[in-house]
XYZ file of C-alpha atoms in Angstrom:
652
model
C -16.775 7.763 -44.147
C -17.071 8.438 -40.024
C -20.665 9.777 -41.088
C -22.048 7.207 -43.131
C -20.608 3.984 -40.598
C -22.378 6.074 -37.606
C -25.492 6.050 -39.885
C -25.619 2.602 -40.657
C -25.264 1.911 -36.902
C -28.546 4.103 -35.814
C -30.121 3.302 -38.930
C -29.677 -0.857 -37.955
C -30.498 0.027 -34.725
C -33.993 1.283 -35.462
C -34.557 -0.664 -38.334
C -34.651 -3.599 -35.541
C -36.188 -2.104 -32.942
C -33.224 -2.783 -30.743
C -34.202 1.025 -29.070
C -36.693 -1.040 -27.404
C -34.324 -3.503 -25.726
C -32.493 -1.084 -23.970
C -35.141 0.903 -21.459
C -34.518 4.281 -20.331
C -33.694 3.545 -16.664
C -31.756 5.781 -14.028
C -30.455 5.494 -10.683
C -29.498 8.820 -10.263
C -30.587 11.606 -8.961
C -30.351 15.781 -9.553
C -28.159 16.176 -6.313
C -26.282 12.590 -7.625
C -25.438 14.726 -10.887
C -25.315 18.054 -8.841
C -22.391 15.984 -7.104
C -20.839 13.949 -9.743
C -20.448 17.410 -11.643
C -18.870 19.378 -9.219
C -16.369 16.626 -7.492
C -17.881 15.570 -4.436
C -19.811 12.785 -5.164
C -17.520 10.011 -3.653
C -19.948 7.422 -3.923
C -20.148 6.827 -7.533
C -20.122 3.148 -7.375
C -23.260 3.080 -6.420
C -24.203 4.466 -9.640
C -22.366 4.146 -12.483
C -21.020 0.693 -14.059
C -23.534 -2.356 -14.301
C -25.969 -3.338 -11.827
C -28.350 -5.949 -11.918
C -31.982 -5.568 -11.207
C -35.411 -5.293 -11.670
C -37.499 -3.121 -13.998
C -41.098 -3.500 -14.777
C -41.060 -7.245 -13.285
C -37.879 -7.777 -15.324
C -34.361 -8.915 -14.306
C -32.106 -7.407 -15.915
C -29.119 -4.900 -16.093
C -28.689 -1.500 -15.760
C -25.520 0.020 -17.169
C -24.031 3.486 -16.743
C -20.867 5.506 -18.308
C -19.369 8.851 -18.476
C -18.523 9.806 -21.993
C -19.224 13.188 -22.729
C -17.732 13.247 -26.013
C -19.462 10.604 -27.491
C -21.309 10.758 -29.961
C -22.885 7.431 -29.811
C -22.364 4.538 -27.517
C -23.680 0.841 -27.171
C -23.366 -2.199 -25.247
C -21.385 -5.143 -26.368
C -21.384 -8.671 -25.334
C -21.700 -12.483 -25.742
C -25.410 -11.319 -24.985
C -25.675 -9.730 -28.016
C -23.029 -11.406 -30.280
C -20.502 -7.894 -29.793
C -23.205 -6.256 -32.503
C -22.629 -2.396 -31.884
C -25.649 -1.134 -33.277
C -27.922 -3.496 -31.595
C -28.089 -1.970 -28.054
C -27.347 2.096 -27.856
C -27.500 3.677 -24.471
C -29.694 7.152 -23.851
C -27.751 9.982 -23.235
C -29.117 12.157 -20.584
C -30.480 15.256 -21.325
C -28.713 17.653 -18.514
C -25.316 17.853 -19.776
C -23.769 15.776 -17.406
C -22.478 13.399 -20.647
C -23.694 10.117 -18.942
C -25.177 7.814 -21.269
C -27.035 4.806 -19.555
C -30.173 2.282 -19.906
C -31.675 -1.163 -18.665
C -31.026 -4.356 -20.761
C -33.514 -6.823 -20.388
C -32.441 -10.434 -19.512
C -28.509 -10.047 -18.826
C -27.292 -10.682 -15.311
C -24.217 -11.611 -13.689
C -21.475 -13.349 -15.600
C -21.868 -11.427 -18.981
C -19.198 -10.236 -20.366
C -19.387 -6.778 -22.439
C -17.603 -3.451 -23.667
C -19.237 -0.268 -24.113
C -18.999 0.579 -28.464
C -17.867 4.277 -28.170
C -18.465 6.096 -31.302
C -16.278 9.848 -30.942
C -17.318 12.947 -32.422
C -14.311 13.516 -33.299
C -15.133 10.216 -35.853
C -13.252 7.480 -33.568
C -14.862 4.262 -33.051
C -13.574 2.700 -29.335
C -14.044 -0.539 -27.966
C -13.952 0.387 -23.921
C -13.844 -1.628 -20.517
C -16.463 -0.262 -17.940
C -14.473 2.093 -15.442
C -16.619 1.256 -12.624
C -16.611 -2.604 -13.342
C -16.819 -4.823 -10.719
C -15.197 -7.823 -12.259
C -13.055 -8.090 -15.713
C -12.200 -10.887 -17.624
C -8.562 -12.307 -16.743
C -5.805 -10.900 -19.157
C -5.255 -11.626 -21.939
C -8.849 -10.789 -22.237
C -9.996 -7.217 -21.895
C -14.044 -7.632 -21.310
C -15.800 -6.056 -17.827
C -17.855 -8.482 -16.331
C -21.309 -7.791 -14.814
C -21.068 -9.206 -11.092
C -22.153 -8.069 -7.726
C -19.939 -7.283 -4.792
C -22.725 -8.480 -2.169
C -21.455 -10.512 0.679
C -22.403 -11.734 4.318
C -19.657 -9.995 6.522
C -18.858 -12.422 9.669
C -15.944 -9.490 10.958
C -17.843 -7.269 13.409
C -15.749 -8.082 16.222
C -13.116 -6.994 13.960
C -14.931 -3.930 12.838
C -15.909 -2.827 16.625
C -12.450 -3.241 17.927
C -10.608 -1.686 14.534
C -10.554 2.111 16.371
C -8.003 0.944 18.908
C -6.179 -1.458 16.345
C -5.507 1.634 13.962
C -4.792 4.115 16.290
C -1.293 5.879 16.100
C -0.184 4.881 20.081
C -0.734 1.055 18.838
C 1.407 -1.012 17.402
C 1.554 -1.289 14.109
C 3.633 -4.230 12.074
C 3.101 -4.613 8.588
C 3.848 -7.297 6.124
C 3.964 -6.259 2.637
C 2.743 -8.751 0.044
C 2.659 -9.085 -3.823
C -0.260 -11.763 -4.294
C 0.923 -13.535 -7.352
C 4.965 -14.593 -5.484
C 4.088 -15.221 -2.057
C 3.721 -18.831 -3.114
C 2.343 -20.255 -6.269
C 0.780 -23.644 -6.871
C 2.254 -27.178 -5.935
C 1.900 -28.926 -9.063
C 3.236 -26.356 -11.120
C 5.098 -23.100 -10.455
C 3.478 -21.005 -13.072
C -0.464 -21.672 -11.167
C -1.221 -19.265 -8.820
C -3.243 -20.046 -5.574
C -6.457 -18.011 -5.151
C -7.699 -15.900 -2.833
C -9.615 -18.636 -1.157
C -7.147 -21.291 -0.882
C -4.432 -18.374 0.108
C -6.450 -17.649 3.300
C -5.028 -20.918 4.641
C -1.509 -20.381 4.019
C -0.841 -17.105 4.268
C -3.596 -16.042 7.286
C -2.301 -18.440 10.179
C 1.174 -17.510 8.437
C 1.395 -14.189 9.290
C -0.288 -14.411 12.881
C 2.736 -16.904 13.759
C 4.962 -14.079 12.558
C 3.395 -11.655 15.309
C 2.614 -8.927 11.931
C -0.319 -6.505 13.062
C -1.325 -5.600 9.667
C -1.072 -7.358 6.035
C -0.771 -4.914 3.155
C -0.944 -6.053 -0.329
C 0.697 -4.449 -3.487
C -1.870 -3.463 -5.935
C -4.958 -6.281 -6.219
C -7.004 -3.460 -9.022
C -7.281 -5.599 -12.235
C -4.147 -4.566 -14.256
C -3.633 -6.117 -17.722
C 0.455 -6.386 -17.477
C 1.465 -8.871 -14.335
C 5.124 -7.767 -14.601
C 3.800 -4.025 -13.767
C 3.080 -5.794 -10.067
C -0.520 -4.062 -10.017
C 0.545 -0.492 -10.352
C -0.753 0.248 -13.819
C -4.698 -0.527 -13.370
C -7.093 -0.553 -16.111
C -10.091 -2.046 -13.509
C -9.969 0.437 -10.296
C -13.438 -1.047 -8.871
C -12.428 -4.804 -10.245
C -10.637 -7.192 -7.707
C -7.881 -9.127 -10.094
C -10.007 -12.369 -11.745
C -6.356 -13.773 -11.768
C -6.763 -15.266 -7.983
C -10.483 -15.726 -8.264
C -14.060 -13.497 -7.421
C -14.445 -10.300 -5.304
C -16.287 -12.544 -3.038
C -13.403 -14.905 -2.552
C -10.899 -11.533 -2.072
C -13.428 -10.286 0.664
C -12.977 -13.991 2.290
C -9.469 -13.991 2.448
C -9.952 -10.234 4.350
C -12.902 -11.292 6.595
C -10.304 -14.216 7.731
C -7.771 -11.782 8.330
C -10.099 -9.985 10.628
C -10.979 -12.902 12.275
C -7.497 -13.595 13.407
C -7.003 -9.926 14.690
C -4.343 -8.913 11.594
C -5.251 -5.740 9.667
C -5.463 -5.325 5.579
C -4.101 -2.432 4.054
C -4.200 -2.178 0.148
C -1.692 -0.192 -1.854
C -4.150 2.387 -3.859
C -2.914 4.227 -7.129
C -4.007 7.913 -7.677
C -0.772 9.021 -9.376
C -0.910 7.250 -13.081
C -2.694 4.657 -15.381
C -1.470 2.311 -18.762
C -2.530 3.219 -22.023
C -4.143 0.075 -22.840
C -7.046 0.620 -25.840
C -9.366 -0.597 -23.402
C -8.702 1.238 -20.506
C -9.234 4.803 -19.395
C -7.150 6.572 -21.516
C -8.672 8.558 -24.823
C -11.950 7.068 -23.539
C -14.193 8.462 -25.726
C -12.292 9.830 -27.929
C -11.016 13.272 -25.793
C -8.667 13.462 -22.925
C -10.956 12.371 -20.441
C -9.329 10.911 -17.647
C -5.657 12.581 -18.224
C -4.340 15.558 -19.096
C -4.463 16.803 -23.015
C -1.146 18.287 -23.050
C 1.810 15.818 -22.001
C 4.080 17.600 -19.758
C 1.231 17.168 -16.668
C -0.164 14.023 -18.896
C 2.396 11.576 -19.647
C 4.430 10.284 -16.639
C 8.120 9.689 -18.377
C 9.511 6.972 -15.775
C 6.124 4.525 -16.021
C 5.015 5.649 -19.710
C 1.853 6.048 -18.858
C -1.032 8.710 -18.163
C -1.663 11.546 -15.030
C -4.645 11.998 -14.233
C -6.071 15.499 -14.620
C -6.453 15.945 -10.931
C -8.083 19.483 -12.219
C -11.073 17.834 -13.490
C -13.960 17.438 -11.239
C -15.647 14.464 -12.453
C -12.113 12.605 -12.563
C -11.499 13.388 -8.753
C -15.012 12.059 -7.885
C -14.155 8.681 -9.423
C -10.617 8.585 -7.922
C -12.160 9.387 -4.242
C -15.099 7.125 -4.862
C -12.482 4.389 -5.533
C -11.018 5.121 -2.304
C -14.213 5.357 -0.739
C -15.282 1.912 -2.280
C -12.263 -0.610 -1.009
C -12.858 0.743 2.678
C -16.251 0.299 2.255
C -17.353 -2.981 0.341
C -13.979 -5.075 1.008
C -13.703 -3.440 5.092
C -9.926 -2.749 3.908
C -8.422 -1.128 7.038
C -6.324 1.166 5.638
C -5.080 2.751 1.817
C -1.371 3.095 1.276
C -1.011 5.409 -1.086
C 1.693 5.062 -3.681
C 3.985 7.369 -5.921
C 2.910 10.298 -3.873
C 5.691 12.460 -4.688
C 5.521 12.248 -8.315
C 1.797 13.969 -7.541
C 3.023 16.554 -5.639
C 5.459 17.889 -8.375
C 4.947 18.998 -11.567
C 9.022 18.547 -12.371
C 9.037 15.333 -11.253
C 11.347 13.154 -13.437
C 11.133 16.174 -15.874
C 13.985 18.163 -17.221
C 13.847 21.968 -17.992
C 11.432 22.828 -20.564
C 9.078 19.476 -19.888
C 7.188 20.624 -17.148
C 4.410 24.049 -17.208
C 4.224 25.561 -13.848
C 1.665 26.407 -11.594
C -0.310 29.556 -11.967
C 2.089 31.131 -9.038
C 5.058 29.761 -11.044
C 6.092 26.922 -8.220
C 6.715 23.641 -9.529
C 4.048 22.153 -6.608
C 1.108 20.671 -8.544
C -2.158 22.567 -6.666
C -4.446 20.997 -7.707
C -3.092 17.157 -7.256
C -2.207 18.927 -3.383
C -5.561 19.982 -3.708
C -7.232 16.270 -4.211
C -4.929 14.617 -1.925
C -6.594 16.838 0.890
C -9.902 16.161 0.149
C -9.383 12.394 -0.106
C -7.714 12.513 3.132
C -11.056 14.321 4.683
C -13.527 12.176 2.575
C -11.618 9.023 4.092
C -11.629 9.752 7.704
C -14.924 11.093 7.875
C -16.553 8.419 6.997
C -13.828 5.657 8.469
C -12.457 7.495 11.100
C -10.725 4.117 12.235
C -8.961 3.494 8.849
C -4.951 5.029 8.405
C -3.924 6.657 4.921
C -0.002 6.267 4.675
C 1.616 8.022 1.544
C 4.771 6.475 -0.102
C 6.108 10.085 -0.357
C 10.480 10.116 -0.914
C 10.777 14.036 -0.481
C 10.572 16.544 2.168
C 7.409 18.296 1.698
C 6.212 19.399 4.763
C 3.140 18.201 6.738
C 2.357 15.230 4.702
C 0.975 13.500 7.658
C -0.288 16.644 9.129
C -4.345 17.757 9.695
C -5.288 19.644 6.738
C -6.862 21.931 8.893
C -3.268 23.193 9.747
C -2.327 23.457 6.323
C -1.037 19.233 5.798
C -2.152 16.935 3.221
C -4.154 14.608 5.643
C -2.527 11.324 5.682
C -1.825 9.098 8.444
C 1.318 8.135 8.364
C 4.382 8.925 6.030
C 6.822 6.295 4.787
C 10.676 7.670 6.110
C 12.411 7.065 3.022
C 15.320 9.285 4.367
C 15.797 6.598 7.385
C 15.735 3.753 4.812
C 17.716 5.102 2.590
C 20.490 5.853 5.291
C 19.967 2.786 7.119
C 20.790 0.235 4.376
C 23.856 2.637 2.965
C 25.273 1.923 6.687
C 24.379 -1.837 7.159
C 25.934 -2.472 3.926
C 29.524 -0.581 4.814
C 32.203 -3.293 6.036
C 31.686 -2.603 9.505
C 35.826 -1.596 9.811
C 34.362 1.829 8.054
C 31.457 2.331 10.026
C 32.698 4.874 12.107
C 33.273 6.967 9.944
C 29.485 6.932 8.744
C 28.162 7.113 12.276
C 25.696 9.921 11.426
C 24.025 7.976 8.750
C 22.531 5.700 11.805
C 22.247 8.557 14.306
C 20.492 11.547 11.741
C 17.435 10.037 11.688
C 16.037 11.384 14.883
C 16.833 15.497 14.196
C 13.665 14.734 12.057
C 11.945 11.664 13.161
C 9.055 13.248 14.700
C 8.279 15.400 12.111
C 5.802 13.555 10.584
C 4.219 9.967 11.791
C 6.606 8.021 10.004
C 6.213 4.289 9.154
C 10.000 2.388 8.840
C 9.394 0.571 5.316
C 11.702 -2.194 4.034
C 9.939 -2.634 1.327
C 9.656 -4.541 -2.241
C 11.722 -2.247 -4.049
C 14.506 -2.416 -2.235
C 14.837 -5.809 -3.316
C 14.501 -5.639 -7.010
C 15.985 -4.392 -10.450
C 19.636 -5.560 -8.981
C 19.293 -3.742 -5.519
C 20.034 -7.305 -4.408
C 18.267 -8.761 -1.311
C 18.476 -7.976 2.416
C 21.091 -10.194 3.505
C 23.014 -10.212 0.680
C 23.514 -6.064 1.221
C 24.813 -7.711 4.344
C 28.971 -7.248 4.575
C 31.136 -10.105 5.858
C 30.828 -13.885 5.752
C 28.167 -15.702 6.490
C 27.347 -15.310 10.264
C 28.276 -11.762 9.747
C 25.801 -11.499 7.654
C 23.324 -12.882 9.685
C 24.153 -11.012 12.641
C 23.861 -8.126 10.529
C 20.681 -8.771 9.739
C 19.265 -9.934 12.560
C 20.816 -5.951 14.107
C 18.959 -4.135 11.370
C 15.509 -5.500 11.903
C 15.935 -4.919 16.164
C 17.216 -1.543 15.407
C 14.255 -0.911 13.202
C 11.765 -2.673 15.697
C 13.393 -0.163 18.538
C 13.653 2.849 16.384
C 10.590 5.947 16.705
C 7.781 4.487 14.060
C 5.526 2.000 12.831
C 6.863 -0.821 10.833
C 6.958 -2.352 6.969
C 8.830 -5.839 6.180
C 8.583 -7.059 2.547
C 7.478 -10.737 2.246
C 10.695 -12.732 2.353
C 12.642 -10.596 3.962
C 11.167 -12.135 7.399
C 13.315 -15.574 6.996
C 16.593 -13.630 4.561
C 15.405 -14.548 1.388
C 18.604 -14.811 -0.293
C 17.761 -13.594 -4.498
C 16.312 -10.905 -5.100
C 12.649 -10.353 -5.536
C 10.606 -12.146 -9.139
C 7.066 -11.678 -9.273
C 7.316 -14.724 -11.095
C 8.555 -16.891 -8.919
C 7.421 -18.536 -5.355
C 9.440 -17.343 -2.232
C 12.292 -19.765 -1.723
C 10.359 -21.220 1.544
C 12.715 -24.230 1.435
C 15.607 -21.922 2.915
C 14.046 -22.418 6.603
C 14.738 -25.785 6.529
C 18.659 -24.400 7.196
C 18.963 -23.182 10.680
C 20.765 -18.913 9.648
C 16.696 -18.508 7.912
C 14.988 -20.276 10.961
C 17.268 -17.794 13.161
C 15.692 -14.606 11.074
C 12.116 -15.920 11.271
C 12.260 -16.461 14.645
C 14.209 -13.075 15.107
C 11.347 -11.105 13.355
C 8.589 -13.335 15.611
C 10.393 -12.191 18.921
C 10.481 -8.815 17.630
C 6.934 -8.512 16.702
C 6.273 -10.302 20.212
C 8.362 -7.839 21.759
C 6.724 -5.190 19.894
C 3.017 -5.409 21.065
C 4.223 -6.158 24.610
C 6.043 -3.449 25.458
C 4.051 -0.019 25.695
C 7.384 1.987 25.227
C 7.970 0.935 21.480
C 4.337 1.838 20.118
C 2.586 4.012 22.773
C 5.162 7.525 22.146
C 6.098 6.415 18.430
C 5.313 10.032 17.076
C 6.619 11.698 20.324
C 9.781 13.149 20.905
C 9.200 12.705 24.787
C 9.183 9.074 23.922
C 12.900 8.957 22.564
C 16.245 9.759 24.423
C 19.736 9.332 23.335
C 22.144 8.070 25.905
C 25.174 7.184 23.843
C 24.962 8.830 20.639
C 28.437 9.923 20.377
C 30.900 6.729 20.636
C 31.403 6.557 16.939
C 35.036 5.052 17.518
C 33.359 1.761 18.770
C 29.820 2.418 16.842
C 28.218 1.892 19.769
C 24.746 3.615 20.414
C 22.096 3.581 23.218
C 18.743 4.787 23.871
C 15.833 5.059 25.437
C 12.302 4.231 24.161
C 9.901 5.927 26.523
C 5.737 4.594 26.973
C 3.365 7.139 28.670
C 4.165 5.336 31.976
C 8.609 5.466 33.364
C 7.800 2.064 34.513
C 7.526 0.629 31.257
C 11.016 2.492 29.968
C 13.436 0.701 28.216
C 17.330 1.161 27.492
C 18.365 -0.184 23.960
C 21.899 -0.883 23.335
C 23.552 -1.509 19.584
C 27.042 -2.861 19.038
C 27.645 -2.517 15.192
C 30.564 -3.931 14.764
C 32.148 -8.124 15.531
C 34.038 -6.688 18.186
C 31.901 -7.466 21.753
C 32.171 -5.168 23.892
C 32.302 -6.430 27.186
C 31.757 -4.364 30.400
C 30.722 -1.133 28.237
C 29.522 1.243 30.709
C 26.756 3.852 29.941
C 24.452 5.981 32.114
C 20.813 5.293 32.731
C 17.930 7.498 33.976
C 17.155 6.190 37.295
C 18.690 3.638 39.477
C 17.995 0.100 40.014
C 17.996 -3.272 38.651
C 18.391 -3.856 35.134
C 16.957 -7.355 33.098
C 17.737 -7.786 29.630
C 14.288 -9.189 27.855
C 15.871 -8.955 24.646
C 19.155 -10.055 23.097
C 19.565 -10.565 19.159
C 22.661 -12.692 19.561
C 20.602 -15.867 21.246
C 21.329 -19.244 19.965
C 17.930 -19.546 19.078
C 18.627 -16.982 16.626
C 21.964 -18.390 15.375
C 23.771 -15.894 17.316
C 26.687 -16.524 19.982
C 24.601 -16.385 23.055
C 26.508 -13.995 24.553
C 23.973 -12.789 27.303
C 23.605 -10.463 30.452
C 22.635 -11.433 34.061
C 20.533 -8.606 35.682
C 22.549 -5.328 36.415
C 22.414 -3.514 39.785
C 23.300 -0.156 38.425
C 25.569 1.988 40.480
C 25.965 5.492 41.456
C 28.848 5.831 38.887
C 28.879 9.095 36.413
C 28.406 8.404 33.040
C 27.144 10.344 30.233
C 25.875 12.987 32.044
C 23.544 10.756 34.009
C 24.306 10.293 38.016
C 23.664 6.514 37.444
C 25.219 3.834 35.040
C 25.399 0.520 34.539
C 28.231 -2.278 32.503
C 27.249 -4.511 30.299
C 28.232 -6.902 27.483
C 26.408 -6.035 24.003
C 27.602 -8.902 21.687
C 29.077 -8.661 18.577
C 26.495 -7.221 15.617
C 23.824 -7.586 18.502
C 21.750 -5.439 20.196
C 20.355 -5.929 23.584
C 17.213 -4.608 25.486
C 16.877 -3.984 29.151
C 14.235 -2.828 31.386
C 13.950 -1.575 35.302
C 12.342 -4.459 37.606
């Protein structure tokens, strides 16, 4: 039955003459294939997928895809009324399983499907991996498009060494497109990329944010998944409008000095029938057998890191959003559940590595080499992996043995953090180490503080409502936690929302509730987070040493009885020093003594109990300090650190 349908199809197909609409055409090379076949081609965009051109005096298109176990494949499309037999690609002859030709008289704007006919009988309807635009879900076509576009960010570009570099500052807002804010005639219309540039671009410069990182924007055919399971890795999501109108919102971005970092998924896919997996018919993409295949908490496919083809089109995807959209930096997501072959896997689910560890080689193995590939060609770009466990070195050289990345999110520190915040502040004492463990490892790795999306979802409730007491408490509370994250070792992740206490938790279905700043608690945590940020990128000692234990010292670490802490945040220059101090309970403590590393006078340039911030305005006058002991430092000085406040001074 498989036999005779397959016949029909190349029987139609020369019985027509339709060989002769599709001309053999290539745009690669022996070394491109040399490459491609041996995982180090990272440029594949350039080749496969559909790209318009000319041929013979002809416009038309030239289309490209890896399916090495077809047995027959074929454009589809409105161009040729979806007829399967009517347009069949050449497979090339060198073993590389790339089928591809040139098709005449389609350009941009035509929607199609490559007809994959299996040899294992299977006839597959698939989108183009390496498409550059898809049709918006429901729908399931590619789209031939371009990504060409007139950058106007080269001041940007020039200056984007010293912006990324690790003794800068670094403030990120984290975004999911489709709930930042949605249309204003109707709440189910989302805003596009264009018209988002002028909301959400002179938005987050008034918030002080360095860097803008958005949650997956890969075409993915399930909104509810928030972008994480992608069927379209090369395809900006047709949902908020064209690549071109994506790389606007970017280049605007640029122009108004803020950074974009994209969340990037390496660790799983869906199992949509038009996606990647069973692509032509095999286990192409993912794994064949299921316990490294199948990822049990997403239900949906691992990619077989192994494979060398499949790690050339997962670095070339990389390669391609630093590239073509100027992103300025990839945060990497679900890195742990790479690492591990256990992961979320009970005894007897999992096959171990040929040593018999449970680390997955080979998925350590890509990671590396994506690191590498990244910075060698954007050397002024950051990786950050979303990585929960303690394997070492993640953001260490791989020449010294590390995976490569930037930065590390310090899940450990989150974790901790919000467990303390949310204990009544009666029982904090007796949790004291939970805000003080932090720094045995905080220089371990260059960690990035992230408050992040998911700690606002699936009934984590939000921020301020983790908050304990009533409602000023709660505030105040708040307000502490995002100063002691500001001041702690680290760079610096905010969820969208969080910035002004969004009080429900997080629907990607929903707007932000942005009418909660007419109400002056919310206008007291926006301003908070924009005198932080302020703070932040003026003072040299809170970004210059954030990966240096010489730019950290404890000077009350101990006074658990009145959860009380101070310390020092240190810039390359002891002028620029600062003393933080944290009172963590409602109590004030008034003329609290503590000792501080030279002598002088003292001005607070930071207090998160001002009335501009809904606080109680308790404040300090500058502080002579005197040559009193205290805490084994020869100098001290007494001040008042209001209640759930935390003050900042610094040495005139």
């Amino acid at each position: 039955m498989v036999k005779k349908s397959l016949s029909n199809l190349e029987e139609a197909s020369t019985t027509n003459n339709n060989h002769l609409s599709v001309q053999p055409y290539t745009r690669f090379t022996e070394f491109d294939i040399s490459l491609f076949k041996s995982g180090k081609h990272f440029k594949l965009y350039e080749k496969f997928g559909s790209h318009v051109l000319e041929n013979n005096g002809v416009i038309g298109t030239y289309f490209a895809v890896w399916a090495p176990n077809a047995h027959f494949v074929s454009v589809i499309g409105n161009f040729n009324h979806w007829d399967k037999g009517s347009h069949p690609l050449y497979i090339r002859w060198d073993g590389s399983g790339i089928w591809e030709g040139f098709i005449p008289n389609v350009g941009n704007g035509e929607a199609y499907k490559y007809f994959i006919n299996s040899t294992t009988g299977e006839d597959l309807e698939k989108a183009d991996p390496y498409a550059l635009k898809s049709e918006e879900p429901p729908r399931t076509a590619s789209i031939v498009w371009d990504n060409w576009y007139e950058w106007k960010d080269t001041e940007w570009m020039n200056k984007r060494h010293k912006n990324n570099a690790l003794n800068q500052p670094m403030s990120v807002y984290e975004v999911h497109f489709g709930s930042w804010a949605r249309g204003m005639e109707s709440p189910d219309q989302f805003i596009s990329y264009k018209d988002m540039a002028y909301k959400i671009v002179p938005y987050v410069k008034e918030m002080g944010f360095t860097h803008v990182e958005f949650m997956p924007l890969m075409e993915h055919p399930f909104y509810p998944s928030w972008g994480y399971q992608i069927t379209g890795y090369f395809a900006a999501s047709c949902r908020y409008g064209t690549p071109q109108e994506l790389m606007y919102l970017i280049e605007e971005f640029h122009k108004n000095d803020i950074g974009v970092i994209m969340d990037w998924v390496p660790s799983h896919f869906p199992g949509d029938a038009h996606g990647l997996y069973h692509f032509d018919g095999s286990h192409l993409y993912e794994h064949a057998d299921m316990k490294k295949g199948f990822h049990p908490d997403w239900k949906s496919y691992i990619f077989n890191y192994g494979r060398n083809e499949v790690r050339s089109f997962l670095i070339s995807n990389a390669i391609f959003w630093l590239d073509r959209f100027h992103i300025d930096g990839l945060r990497v997501d679900a890195v742990a559940s790479m690492l591990y072959l256990d992961y979320s896997r009970k005894e007897g689910e999992w096959i171990p590595n040929e040593f018999g560890g449970r680390e997955n080689l080979e998925a350590i193995s890509l990671l590396k080499e994506f690191n590498e590939a990244v910075y060698a060609n954007f050397p002024d770009v950051q990786t950050i992996a979303e990585e929960s466990t303690s394997f070492p070195g993640v953001s260490h050289p791989t020449y010294t043995g590390g995976l490569g990345f930037g930065q590390k999110w310090m899940m450990g520190w989150m974790n901790d953090t919000l467990d303390y915040f949310s204990e009544d502040p009666i029982n904090r004492k007796y949790h004291h180490s939970e805000l003080t463990f932090s720094t045995i490892y905080a220089f371990t790795e260059n960690f990035m503080l992230p408050l992040s999306h998911d700690e606002v979802v699936h009934g984590k409730k939000s921020l301020i409502y983790k908050m304990p007491g009533d409602e000023w408490q709660q505030f105040a509370n708040l307000r502490l936690l995002y100063s002691y994250m500001w001041t702690h070792p680290g760079t610096k992740l905010l969820f969208m929302g969080c910035e002004f206490a969004q009080t429900k938790e997080w629907n990607p279905s929903h707007s932000l509730d942005w009418h909660l700043l007419e109400y002056a608690p919310h206008q007291g945590i926006k301003r908070t987070v924009m005198a932080l940020n302020k703070l932040y990128k003026e003072e040299p000692a809170l970004y210059e040493r954030s990966f240096d234990a010489n730019g950290f010292e404890w000077l009350v670490n101990d006074d658990w009885e009145n959860s009380v802490v101070v310390y020092a945040r240190k810039g390359y220059h002891s002028k620029d020093d600062l003393i933080i101090a944290l009172n963590l309970t409602p109590v004030p403590r008034t003329n609290y003594r503590f000792g501080v590393p030279k002598n002088g006078i003292y001005k607070e340039i930071f207090n998160s109990d001002g009335h501009d911030f809904w606080g109680s305005g308790i404040k300090n006058p500058d502080k002579k300090s005197e040559e009193i002991g205290s805490h084994w430092k020869s100098n001290s000085i007494e001040v008042n650190i209001p209640p759930l406040g935390m003050v900042i001074f610094k040495a005139l």
